[in-house]
Amino acid sequence: MFLMTKGIGLLVLTLIVFSGFSLKAPKGDKAMSGLAGAAVATFLVEAVHKYISGDFFHLAFLGEVGSSSGSMGGPIASILVSLSMGINPIYAVVTGAALMNLGILPGFIAGYVIGIIGPKLENKLPKGIDTIFGALLIAPLSRFVAVLVAPVINNTLFTIGDMISIAADQSPYVMGFILGGIIKIMCTSPLSSMALTAMLGLEGLAMGIASIASFSGAFTNGLLFKRLKLGDKGNVLAVMLEPLTQADIITKNPLPVYISDFIGGGLGGIVAAYFGIINNAPGTAAPIPGLLAPFGFNPPLKVIMALILGSLGGLLGGYIGSTIFILIRNIKDARKKKIITE
């Protein structure tokens, strides 16, 4: 119980820090968007092509593609983060080229620092030599920052991720519901569940819970949008595939969406815990990555069963949430009619 409470507490603390950075740090939301993209470009490609195409189907070339992609977490993160922040593309590539053998989080921090400094440096250097001298200055600075922060990251964020993973192993069903619910809310909110799970380096059952919950919650959102008539059929499909495309609708209806997501994601997390779904590809907590990545680490039949039951759990969460808010809406409408008639 103590370990589970500690794991949940550390997750909540991480969410507070993560939210503060995303919302308050200069261009923090753009940096997080770049990190989420890097997780897809590296971890997802690695999970599918190295472990499924390579190890399972024995397609050596695609296995090499996956291994290569997985080894590029640091460079790709730094490039996409700095690009998302609006830096000169050449500076962004220079930032990544200097980060061989460094992980995705040191790359993220190096990319963020260069994303802040790069435009100022470019403005101060004379035109014509800004590209050459900027590149020569940025490359060592990028690697210096990444090497400097790597031990801190290993001793903090990854330690928190390990603690959450241990708690999930020791209290799988409780952590499955709570972790699954929180991750699905993150998946639907402007904050990124892919970036969060990449930051924590989640692996094993905890990441399996996060991926199945993200997939299950897609059905929660679809049913909720349909029953509450939030948009048309196109909106229903879009929110299932990528919730952030419907941010305008979600921000107008936060309580129905987030409460339903917590239930649907939590039920999906319990399903993942029941089947013992493992996912060693951090950062794949989104509907489509959550669907694909588990196949790289589990027997296919087990994953298919988890996805089917997870989708049913997601539908149940959407039905419960939508029913509650339909009742609330009907009560409000009845009160309005009563006031008018009186």
CSV table of C-alpha atoms in Angstrom, one decimal:
chain,number,residue,atom,x,y,z
A,1,MET,CA,0.0,0.0,0.0
A,2,PHE,CA,2.8,2.4,0.9
A,3,LEU,CA,4.6,1.7,-2.4
A,4,MET,CA,1.4,2.2,-4.4
A,5,THR,CA,0.6,5.5,-2.5
A,6,LYS,CA,4.2,6.7,-3.2
A,7,GLY,CA,3.9,5.8,-6.9
A,8,ILE,CA,0.7,7.7,-7.3
A,9,GLY,CA,2.1,10.6,-5.3
A,10,LEU,CA,5.2,10.8,-7.5
A,11,LEU,CA,3.0,10.6,-10.6
A,12,VAL,CA,0.8,13.5,-9.4
A,13,LEU,CA,4.0,15.5,-8.5
A,14,THR,CA,5.3,14.9,-12.0
A,15,LEU,CA,2.1,16.0,-13.5
A,16,ILE,CA,2.2,19.3,-11.6
A,17,VAL,CA,5.7,20.0,-12.7
A,18,PHE,CA,5.0,18.9,-16.2
A,19,SER,CA,1.8,21.0,-16.4
A,20,GLY,CA,3.7,24.0,-15.0
A,21,PHE,CA,6.4,23.7,-17.6
A,22,SER,CA,4.0,23.2,-20.5
A,23,LEU,CA,1.8,26.2,-19.5
A,24,LYS,CA,4.2,28.6,-18.0
A,25,ALA,CA,7.7,28.1,-19.5
A,26,PRO,CA,8.5,30.1,-22.6
A,27,LYS,CA,7.3,28.0,-25.5
A,28,GLY,CA,6.9,25.1,-23.2
A,29,ASP,CA,3.9,23.7,-25.0
A,30,LYS,CA,5.7,23.8,-28.3
A,31,ALA,CA,8.7,22.0,-26.8
A,32,MET,CA,6.4,19.3,-25.4
A,33,SER,CA,4.8,18.9,-28.8
A,34,GLY,CA,8.2,18.3,-30.3
A,35,LEU,CA,9.0,15.7,-27.6
A,36,ALA,CA,5.8,13.8,-28.3
A,37,GLY,CA,6.7,13.8,-32.0
A,38,ALA,CA,10.1,12.4,-31.2
A,39,ALA,CA,8.6,9.6,-29.2
A,40,VAL,CA,6.6,8.5,-32.3
A,41,ALA,CA,9.5,8.9,-34.6
A,42,THR,CA,11.8,6.8,-32.5
A,43,PHE,CA,10.1,4.6,-29.9
A,44,LEU,CA,7.0,3.7,-31.9
A,45,VAL,CA,9.0,2.9,-35.1
A,46,GLU,CA,11.4,0.8,-32.9
A,47,ALA,CA,8.6,-1.1,-31.3
A,48,VAL,CA,6.8,-1.9,-34.5
A,49,HIS,CA,9.7,-2.6,-36.8
A,50,LYS,CA,12.3,-4.0,-34.4
A,51,TYR,CA,10.1,-6.2,-32.3
A,52,ILE,CA,7.3,-7.0,-34.7
A,53,SER,CA,8.7,-6.8,-38.2
A,54,GLY,CA,12.2,-7.9,-37.2
A,55,ASP,CA,11.9,-10.3,-34.2
A,56,PHE,CA,8.4,-11.7,-35.0
A,57,PHE,CA,8.3,-11.8,-38.8
A,58,HIS,CA,12.1,-12.1,-39.2
A,59,LEU,CA,12.3,-9.3,-41.7
A,60,ALA,CA,15.9,-8.3,-41.1
A,61,PHE,CA,15.9,-5.0,-43.0
A,62,LEU,CA,12.9,-3.7,-41.1
A,63,GLY,CA,14.4,-4.9,-37.9
A,64,GLU,CA,17.4,-2.7,-38.7
A,65,VAL,CA,15.1,0.2,-39.4
A,66,GLY,CA,13.6,-0.2,-35.9
A,67,SER,CA,17.0,-0.5,-34.2
A,68,SER,CA,18.3,2.5,-36.0
A,69,SER,CA,15.2,4.6,-35.1
A,70,GLY,CA,15.3,3.6,-31.5
A,71,SER,CA,18.9,4.6,-31.1
A,72,MET,CA,18.2,8.2,-32.3
A,73,GLY,CA,16.0,9.3,-29.5
A,74,GLY,CA,18.3,12.1,-28.3
A,75,PRO,CA,19.2,13.6,-31.7
A,76,ILE,CA,15.6,13.5,-33.0
A,77,ALA,CA,14.2,15.0,-29.8
A,78,SER,CA,16.6,17.9,-29.9
A,79,ILE,CA,15.8,18.5,-33.6
A,80,LEU,CA,12.0,18.4,-33.3
A,81,VAL,CA,11.9,20.3,-30.0
A,82,SER,CA,14.0,23.2,-31.3
A,83,LEU,CA,12.1,23.2,-34.6
A,84,SER,CA,8.8,23.3,-32.8
A,85,MET,CA,10.1,26.4,-31.0
A,86,GLY,CA,10.8,28.1,-34.3
A,87,ILE,CA,14.6,27.8,-34.6
A,88,ASN,CA,16.6,28.0,-37.8
A,89,PRO,CA,16.4,24.4,-39.3
A,90,ILE,CA,20.1,24.2,-39.8
A,91,TYR,CA,20.7,25.1,-36.1
A,92,ALA,CA,18.2,22.4,-35.2
A,93,VAL,CA,20.0,19.7,-37.2
A,94,VAL,CA,23.3,20.8,-35.8
A,95,THR,CA,21.8,20.5,-32.3
A,96,GLY,CA,20.9,16.9,-32.9
A,97,ALA,CA,24.0,15.9,-34.8
A,98,ALA,CA,26.1,16.5,-31.7
A,99,LEU,CA,24.1,14.2,-29.5
A,100,MET,CA,25.2,10.7,-30.6
A,101,ASN,CA,24.6,8.0,-27.9
A,102,LEU,CA,22.5,10.4,-25.7
A,103,GLY,CA,18.8,9.6,-24.7
A,104,ILE,CA,15.6,11.3,-25.6
A,105,LEU,CA,15.3,13.4,-22.4
A,106,PRO,CA,18.9,14.9,-22.5
A,107,GLY,CA,18.1,15.6,-26.2
A,108,PHE,CA,14.8,17.3,-25.2
A,109,ILE,CA,16.5,19.6,-22.7
A,110,ALA,CA,19.4,20.4,-25.1
A,111,GLY,CA,16.8,21.1,-27.8
A,112,TYR,CA,14.9,23.4,-25.5
A,113,VAL,CA,18.0,25.4,-24.4
A,114,ILE,CA,19.1,25.8,-28.0
A,115,GLY,CA,15.5,26.7,-29.0
A,116,ILE,CA,15.7,29.6,-26.6
A,117,ILE,CA,19.3,30.7,-27.3
A,118,GLY,CA,19.4,30.0,-31.1
A,119,PRO,CA,17.3,32.8,-32.4
A,120,LYS,CA,19.1,35.3,-30.2
A,121,LEU,CA,22.5,34.0,-31.4
A,122,GLU,CA,21.4,34.2,-35.0
A,123,ASN,CA,20.3,37.8,-34.6
A,124,LYS,CA,23.6,38.9,-33.2
A,125,LEU,CA,25.9,37.2,-35.8
A,126,PRO,CA,26.5,39.1,-39.0
A,127,LYS,CA,24.6,37.9,-42.0
A,128,GLY,CA,26.5,35.6,-44.2
A,129,ILE,CA,28.6,34.0,-41.4
A,130,ASP,CA,25.7,33.4,-39.0
A,131,THR,CA,25.1,29.8,-40.3
A,132,ILE,CA,28.8,28.7,-40.1
A,133,PHE,CA,29.7,30.3,-36.8
A,134,GLY,CA,26.3,29.5,-35.3
A,135,ALA,CA,26.7,25.9,-36.1
A,136,LEU,CA,30.2,25.8,-34.6
A,137,LEU,CA,29.0,27.4,-31.4
A,138,ILE,CA,25.7,25.4,-31.1
A,139,ALA,CA,27.1,21.9,-31.6
A,140,PRO,CA,29.4,21.9,-28.5
A,141,LEU,CA,26.8,23.8,-26.4
A,142,SER,CA,24.1,21.3,-27.3
A,143,ARG,CA,26.3,18.3,-26.3
A,144,PHE,CA,27.5,20.1,-23.1
A,145,VAL,CA,23.9,20.7,-21.9
A,146,ALA,CA,22.8,17.1,-22.7
A,147,VAL,CA,25.8,15.5,-21.0
A,148,LEU,CA,25.4,17.9,-18.0
A,149,VAL,CA,21.7,17.0,-17.4
A,150,ALA,CA,21.9,13.3,-18.2
A,151,PRO,CA,22.9,12.1,-14.6
A,152,VAL,CA,20.2,14.4,-13.1
A,153,ILE,CA,17.5,12.9,-15.3
A,154,ASN,CA,18.6,9.3,-14.6
A,155,ASN,CA,18.4,10.1,-10.8
A,156,THR,CA,15.1,11.9,-10.9
A,157,LEU,CA,12.6,11.4,-13.7
A,158,PHE,CA,13.7,7.8,-14.6
A,159,THR,CA,13.7,7.0,-10.9
A,160,ILE,CA,10.1,8.2,-10.6
A,161,GLY,CA,9.2,6.2,-13.7
A,162,ASP,CA,10.8,3.1,-12.1
A,163,MET,CA,8.8,3.7,-8.9
A,164,ILE,CA,5.6,3.9,-10.9
A,165,SER,CA,6.5,0.7,-12.7
A,166,ILE,CA,7.2,-1.1,-9.5
A,167,ALA,CA,3.9,0.1,-8.0
A,168,ALA,CA,2.1,-1.1,-11.1
A,169,ASP,CA,3.7,-4.5,-10.7
A,170,GLN,CA,2.8,-4.8,-7.0
A,171,SER,CA,-0.7,-3.3,-7.1
A,172,PRO,CA,-1.7,-3.9,-10.8
A,173,TYR,CA,-5.4,-3.4,-10.7
A,174,VAL,CA,-5.5,-0.3,-8.5
A,175,MET,CA,-2.6,1.3,-10.4
A,176,GLY,CA,-4.2,0.1,-13.6
A,177,PHE,CA,-7.3,2.1,-12.9
A,178,ILE,CA,-5.6,5.2,-11.5
A,179,LEU,CA,-2.7,5.3,-14.0
A,180,GLY,CA,-5.0,4.4,-16.9
A,181,GLY,CA,-7.5,7.1,-16.0
A,182,ILE,CA,-4.8,9.8,-15.5
A,183,ILE,CA,-3.0,8.9,-18.7
A,184,LYS,CA,-6.2,9.1,-20.8
A,185,ILE,CA,-7.1,12.5,-19.4
A,186,MET,CA,-3.6,13.6,-20.4
A,187,CYS,CA,-4.1,12.1,-23.8
A,188,THR,CA,-7.2,14.2,-24.3
A,189,SER,CA,-6.0,17.4,-22.7
A,190,PRO,CA,-3.6,19.9,-24.4
A,191,LEU,CA,-0.8,18.3,-22.3
A,192,SER,CA,0.8,15.3,-24.0
A,193,SER,CA,0.6,11.7,-22.6
A,194,MET,CA,3.2,10.7,-25.1
A,195,ALA,CA,5.6,13.3,-23.8
A,196,LEU,CA,4.8,12.5,-20.2
A,197,THR,CA,5.5,8.8,-20.5
A,198,ALA,CA,8.6,9.5,-22.6
A,199,MET,CA,9.9,11.9,-19.9
A,200,LEU,CA,9.4,9.2,-17.2
A,201,GLY,CA,10.8,6.5,-19.4
A,202,LEU,CA,7.9,4.2,-18.5
A,203,GLU,CA,8.3,0.6,-19.5
A,204,GLY,CA,6.9,-2.8,-18.6
A,205,LEU,CA,3.3,-3.2,-17.2
A,206,ALA,CA,3.0,0.6,-16.4
A,207,MET,CA,3.6,1.5,-20.0
A,208,GLY,CA,1.3,-1.4,-21.1
A,209,ILE,CA,-1.4,0.1,-18.9
A,210,ALA,CA,-0.8,3.6,-20.4
A,211,SER,CA,-1.0,2.3,-24.0
A,212,ILE,CA,-4.1,0.2,-23.6
A,213,ALA,CA,-5.8,3.0,-21.6
A,214,SER,CA,-5.0,5.4,-24.4
A,215,PHE,CA,-6.6,3.1,-27.0
A,216,SER,CA,-9.6,2.2,-24.8
A,217,GLY,CA,-10.3,5.9,-24.1
A,218,ALA,CA,-10.7,6.5,-27.9
A,219,PHE,CA,-14.0,4.6,-27.7
A,220,THR,CA,-14.9,6.6,-24.6
A,221,ASN,CA,-14.5,9.8,-26.5
A,222,GLY,CA,-16.3,8.5,-29.6
A,223,LEU,CA,-19.4,7.4,-27.7
A,224,LEU,CA,-19.4,10.5,-25.5
A,225,PHE,CA,-19.3,12.8,-28.5
A,226,LYS,CA,-22.1,10.8,-30.2
A,227,ARG,CA,-24.5,10.6,-27.3
A,228,LEU,CA,-24.0,14.2,-26.2
A,229,LYS,CA,-24.1,15.4,-29.8
A,230,LEU,CA,-20.8,17.1,-29.7
A,231,GLY,CA,-20.2,17.8,-33.4
A,232,ASP,CA,-21.0,15.6,-36.3
A,233,LYS,CA,-19.7,12.1,-37.5
A,234,GLY,CA,-16.4,13.7,-38.6
A,235,ASN,CA,-15.8,15.0,-35.1
A,236,VAL,CA,-16.6,11.6,-33.6
A,237,LEU,CA,-14.0,9.9,-35.8
A,238,ALA,CA,-11.4,12.6,-35.3
A,239,VAL,CA,-11.6,12.6,-31.5
A,240,MET,CA,-11.2,8.8,-31.5
A,241,LEU,CA,-8.0,9.0,-33.7
A,242,GLU,CA,-6.5,12.2,-32.2
A,243,PRO,CA,-8.3,14.0,-29.4
A,244,LEU,CA,-6.3,17.2,-29.8
A,245,THR,CA,-7.9,17.8,-33.2
A,246,GLN,CA,-11.1,18.5,-31.2
A,247,ALA,CA,-9.6,20.7,-28.6
A,248,ASP,CA,-12.2,23.5,-29.2
A,249,ILE,CA,-15.1,21.1,-28.4
A,250,ILE,CA,-13.3,19.5,-25.5
A,251,THR,CA,-12.4,22.8,-23.8
A,252,LYS,CA,-16.1,23.8,-23.9
A,253,ASN,CA,-17.1,20.4,-22.3
A,254,PRO,CA,-14.2,19.6,-20.0
A,255,LEU,CA,-16.1,17.8,-17.2
A,256,PRO,CA,-18.0,15.3,-19.3
A,257,VAL,CA,-14.9,14.5,-21.4
A,258,TYR,CA,-12.4,14.2,-18.5
A,259,ILE,CA,-14.7,12.4,-16.1
A,260,SER,CA,-15.7,9.9,-18.8
A,261,ASP,CA,-12.0,9.5,-19.9
A,262,PHE,CA,-10.9,8.7,-16.4
A,263,ILE,CA,-13.5,5.9,-16.2
A,264,GLY,CA,-12.9,4.6,-19.7
A,265,GLY,CA,-9.1,4.8,-19.4
A,266,GLY,CA,-9.2,3.3,-15.9
A,267,LEU,CA,-11.2,0.3,-17.1
A,268,GLY,CA,-8.8,-0.1,-20.0
A,269,GLY,CA,-5.9,0.0,-17.5
A,270,ILE,CA,-7.5,-2.8,-15.5
A,271,VAL,CA,-7.8,-4.9,-18.6
A,272,ALA,CA,-4.1,-4.3,-19.4
A,273,ALA,CA,-3.2,-5.3,-15.8
A,274,TYR,CA,-5.4,-8.5,-16.0
A,275,PHE,CA,-3.6,-9.6,-19.2
A,276,GLY,CA,-0.2,-8.4,-18.0
A,277,ILE,CA,0.4,-6.3,-21.1
A,278,ILE,CA,4.0,-5.3,-21.4
A,279,ASN,CA,5.2,-2.3,-23.4
A,280,ASN,CA,8.9,-1.4,-23.4
A,281,ALA,CA,8.5,1.5,-25.9
A,282,PRO,CA,8.2,4.7,-23.7
A,283,GLY,CA,6.1,7.5,-25.1
A,284,THR,CA,3.6,5.4,-27.0
A,285,ALA,CA,0.6,6.5,-25.0
A,286,ALA,CA,-1.9,7.6,-27.7
A,287,PRO,CA,-4.7,5.8,-29.5
A,288,ILE,CA,-2.8,4.6,-32.6
A,289,PRO,CA,0.6,4.0,-30.9
A,290,GLY,CA,-1.2,2.4,-28.0
A,291,LEU,CA,-2.8,0.0,-30.5
A,292,LEU,CA,0.4,-1.0,-32.3
A,293,ALA,CA,3.3,-0.9,-29.7
A,294,PRO,CA,2.1,-3.8,-27.4
A,295,PHE,CA,2.3,-6.2,-30.3
A,296,GLY,CA,6.1,-5.8,-30.1
A,297,PHE,CA,6.3,-7.2,-26.6
A,298,ASN,CA,3.4,-9.6,-26.1
A,299,PRO,CA,1.8,-12.7,-27.8
A,300,PRO,CA,-0.5,-11.3,-30.5
A,301,LEU,CA,-3.6,-13.1,-29.2
A,302,LYS,CA,-3.1,-11.7,-25.7
A,303,VAL,CA,-2.9,-8.2,-27.2
A,304,ILE,CA,-6.0,-8.7,-29.4
A,305,MET,CA,-8.0,-9.9,-26.4
A,306,ALA,CA,-6.8,-6.9,-24.3
A,307,LEU,CA,-7.7,-4.5,-27.1
A,308,ILE,CA,-11.2,-6.0,-27.5
A,309,LEU,CA,-12.0,-5.9,-23.8
A,310,GLY,CA,-10.3,-2.6,-23.4
A,311,SER,CA,-12.5,-1.1,-26.1
A,312,LEU,CA,-15.5,-2.5,-24.3
A,313,GLY,CA,-14.3,-0.9,-21.1
A,314,GLY,CA,-13.8,2.4,-23.0
A,315,LEU,CA,-17.4,2.2,-24.3
A,316,LEU,CA,-18.7,1.5,-20.8
A,317,GLY,CA,-16.8,4.5,-19.5
A,318,GLY,CA,-18.3,6.6,-22.3
A,319,TYR,CA,-21.8,5.3,-21.6
A,320,ILE,CA,-21.6,5.9,-17.9
A,321,GLY,CA,-20.2,9.4,-18.3
A,322,SER,CA,-22.6,10.5,-21.0
A,323,THR,CA,-25.6,9.1,-19.1
A,324,ILE,CA,-24.7,11.1,-16.0
A,325,PHE,CA,-24.4,14.3,-18.0
A,326,ILE,CA,-27.5,13.6,-20.1
A,327,LEU,CA,-29.4,13.3,-16.8
A,328,ILE,CA,-27.9,16.5,-15.6
A,329,ARG,CA,-28.9,18.2,-18.8
A,330,ASN,CA,-32.4,16.9,-18.6
A,331,ILE,CA,-32.8,18.1,-15.0
A,332,LYS,CA,-31.6,21.6,-16.0
A,333,ASP,CA,-34.0,21.7,-19.0
A,334,ALA,CA,-36.9,20.6,-16.8
A,335,ARG,CA,-36.1,23.3,-14.3
A,336,LYS,CA,-36.0,25.9,-17.0
A,337,LYS,CA,-39.4,24.8,-18.4
A,338,LYS,CA,-40.9,24.9,-14.9
A,339,ILE,CA,-39.6,28.5,-14.4
A,340,ILE,CA,-41.0,29.6,-17.7
A,341,THR,CA,-44.5,28.1,-17.1
A,342,GLU,CA,-44.6,29.7,-13.6
